[in-house]
Amino acid sequence: MISKDKPAVSSARAALQGLCPRCGERTLFAGLASFADRCRACGLDFASFNVGDGPAAFLIFIVGTITVVGALVLDGAASPPWWVHLIWIPIATALTIGGLRVSKGWLLAQEYKHRAREGRIAE
């Protein structure tokens, strides 16, 4: 279970290594970019966090910019045949999947760290 003498896991480390933000075990992801339902070590319910589509929306702009600028620089510097630009498909795919995994993990760790909850109206 949770060790009292274990230091807190940083959000960046949790995101990069797929660590549970509570116990630090590598249990955050079930697939390439999908969260596990809960931590197998400490039982933290990952489904209760609302990561949403925020990371994907920003990632579209970042990966799109990297891909387009890279293709333009390659074309301007070397003027290769059109089929050489097919290399951007696997590059964009890898950047998207890797970036989505890291950004979703970071956002979940931030929500855990700051105890983010759904907004409520005070009565």
CSV table of C-alpha atoms in Angstrom, one decimal:
chain,number,residue,atom,x,y,z
A,1,MET,CA,0.0,0.0,0.0
A,2,ILE,CA,1.1,3.6,0.5
A,3,SER,CA,4.4,4.1,2.3
A,4,LYS,CA,4.5,7.1,4.7
A,5,ASP,CA,8.3,7.6,4.1
A,6,LYS,CA,8.0,7.5,0.3
A,7,PRO,CA,8.5,11.0,-1.2
A,8,ALA,CA,5.8,12.5,-3.4
A,9,VAL,CA,6.1,11.8,-7.1
A,10,SER,CA,6.6,14.9,-9.2
A,11,SER,CA,4.1,15.5,-12.0
A,12,ALA,CA,6.8,15.5,-14.7
A,13,ARG,CA,8.2,12.2,-13.5
A,14,ALA,CA,4.7,10.6,-13.2
A,15,ALA,CA,3.9,11.8,-16.7
A,16,LEU,CA,7.1,10.6,-18.3
A,17,GLN,CA,7.3,7.2,-16.6
A,18,GLY,CA,3.6,6.4,-16.2
A,19,LEU,CA,3.7,6.5,-12.4
A,20,CYS,CA,0.8,6.6,-10.0
A,21,PRO,CA,0.8,10.1,-8.5
A,22,ARG,CA,0.0,8.7,-5.0
A,23,CYS,CA,2.3,5.7,-4.6
A,24,GLY,CA,4.8,6.1,-7.5
A,25,GLU,CA,4.3,2.6,-9.0
A,26,ARG,CA,4.2,2.2,-12.8
A,27,THR,CA,0.4,1.6,-13.0
A,28,LEU,CA,-1.0,4.8,-14.6
A,29,PHE,CA,-1.6,3.5,-18.2
A,30,ALA,CA,-3.4,0.5,-19.5
A,31,GLY,CA,-2.5,1.1,-23.2
A,32,LEU,CA,-0.5,3.5,-25.3
A,33,ALA,CA,-2.5,6.6,-24.2
A,34,SER,CA,-5.4,5.2,-22.1
A,35,PHE,CA,-5.4,5.2,-18.3
A,36,ALA,CA,-5.9,2.2,-16.2
A,37,ASP,CA,-9.1,2.1,-14.2
A,38,ARG,CA,-7.2,2.2,-10.9
A,39,CYS,CA,-3.8,1.8,-9.5
A,40,ARG,CA,-3.0,-1.9,-8.9
A,41,ALA,CA,-0.7,-1.0,-6.0
A,42,CYS,CA,-2.6,1.6,-3.9
A,43,GLY,CA,-6.1,1.5,-5.4
A,44,LEU,CA,-6.2,5.2,-6.5
A,45,ASP,CA,-9.2,5.6,-8.8
A,46,PHE,CA,-7.9,7.1,-12.1
A,47,ALA,CA,-11.4,7.2,-13.6
A,48,SER,CA,-12.4,9.8,-11.1
A,49,PHE,CA,-10.0,12.4,-12.7
A,50,ASN,CA,-11.3,14.5,-15.6
A,51,VAL,CA,-8.5,14.9,-18.0
A,52,GLY,CA,-10.7,15.5,-21.0
A,53,ASP,CA,-9.6,16.5,-24.4
A,54,GLY,CA,-7.4,19.5,-23.4
A,55,PRO,CA,-4.1,17.8,-24.0
A,56,ALA,CA,-5.2,16.6,-27.4
A,57,ALA,CA,-6.3,20.0,-28.5
A,58,PHE,CA,-3.0,21.6,-27.7
A,59,LEU,CA,-1.1,18.7,-29.1
A,60,ILE,CA,-2.7,19.0,-32.5
A,61,PHE,CA,-1.3,22.5,-32.9
A,62,ILE,CA,2.2,21.6,-31.6
A,63,VAL,CA,2.6,18.4,-33.7
A,64,GLY,CA,1.1,20.1,-36.7
A,65,THR,CA,3.5,23.0,-36.4
A,66,ILE,CA,6.5,20.7,-36.0
A,67,THR,CA,5.4,18.6,-39.0
A,68,VAL,CA,4.7,21.5,-41.4
A,69,VAL,CA,7.8,23.4,-40.5
A,70,GLY,CA,9.9,20.3,-40.8
A,71,ALA,CA,8.4,19.5,-44.2
A,72,LEU,CA,9.0,23.0,-45.5
A,73,VAL,CA,12.6,23.1,-44.2
A,74,LEU,CA,13.3,19.7,-45.8
A,75,ASP,CA,11.7,20.8,-49.1
A,76,GLY,CA,13.6,24.1,-49.2
A,77,ALA,CA,16.9,22.6,-48.3
A,78,ALA,CA,17.0,19.5,-50.4
A,79,SER,CA,14.0,19.6,-52.8
A,80,PRO,CA,13.5,15.8,-52.5
A,81,PRO,CA,10.9,13.9,-54.6
A,82,TRP,CA,7.3,14.0,-53.2
A,83,TRP,CA,7.4,10.5,-51.8
A,84,VAL,CA,10.2,11.5,-49.3
A,85,HIS,CA,7.6,13.6,-47.5
A,86,LEU,CA,5.8,10.4,-46.5
A,87,ILE,CA,8.3,10.2,-43.7
A,88,TRP,CA,6.2,12.8,-41.9
A,89,ILE,CA,3.3,10.4,-41.4
A,90,PRO,CA,5.1,8.1,-38.9
A,91,ILE,CA,6.9,11.1,-37.3
A,92,ALA,CA,3.5,12.9,-36.7
A,93,THR,CA,2.0,9.6,-35.4
A,94,ALA,CA,4.8,9.0,-32.9
A,95,LEU,CA,4.8,12.6,-31.7
A,96,THR,CA,1.1,12.5,-31.2
A,97,ILE,CA,0.9,9.2,-29.3
A,98,GLY,CA,4.0,10.0,-27.2
A,99,GLY,CA,2.9,13.6,-26.5
A,100,LEU,CA,-0.7,12.5,-25.7
A,101,ARG,CA,0.6,10.0,-23.2
A,102,VAL,CA,2.9,12.5,-21.5
A,103,SER,CA,0.4,15.4,-21.5
A,104,LYS,CA,-2.5,13.3,-20.2
A,105,GLY,CA,-0.3,11.8,-17.5
A,106,TRP,CA,1.0,15.2,-16.4
A,107,LEU,CA,-2.5,16.7,-16.2
A,108,LEU,CA,-3.8,13.8,-14.1
A,109,ALA,CA,-0.8,14.2,-11.8
A,110,GLN,CA,-1.6,17.9,-11.5
A,111,GLU,CA,-5.2,17.2,-10.7
A,112,TYR,CA,-4.1,14.8,-8.0
A,113,LYS,CA,-1.5,17.2,-6.6
A,114,HIS,CA,-3.9,20.1,-6.3
A,115,ARG,CA,-6.9,18.1,-5.4
A,116,ALA,CA,-8.9,19.5,-8.3
A,117,ARG,CA,-12.6,18.9,-8.1
A,118,GLU,CA,-15.6,19.9,-10.1
A,119,GLY,CA,-16.8,23.4,-9.4
A,120,ARG,CA,-19.7,23.9,-7.0
A,121,ILE,CA,-21.9,26.9,-6.3
A,122,ALA,CA,-21.7,27.9,-2.6
A,123,GLU,CA,-25.1,28.2,-1.0
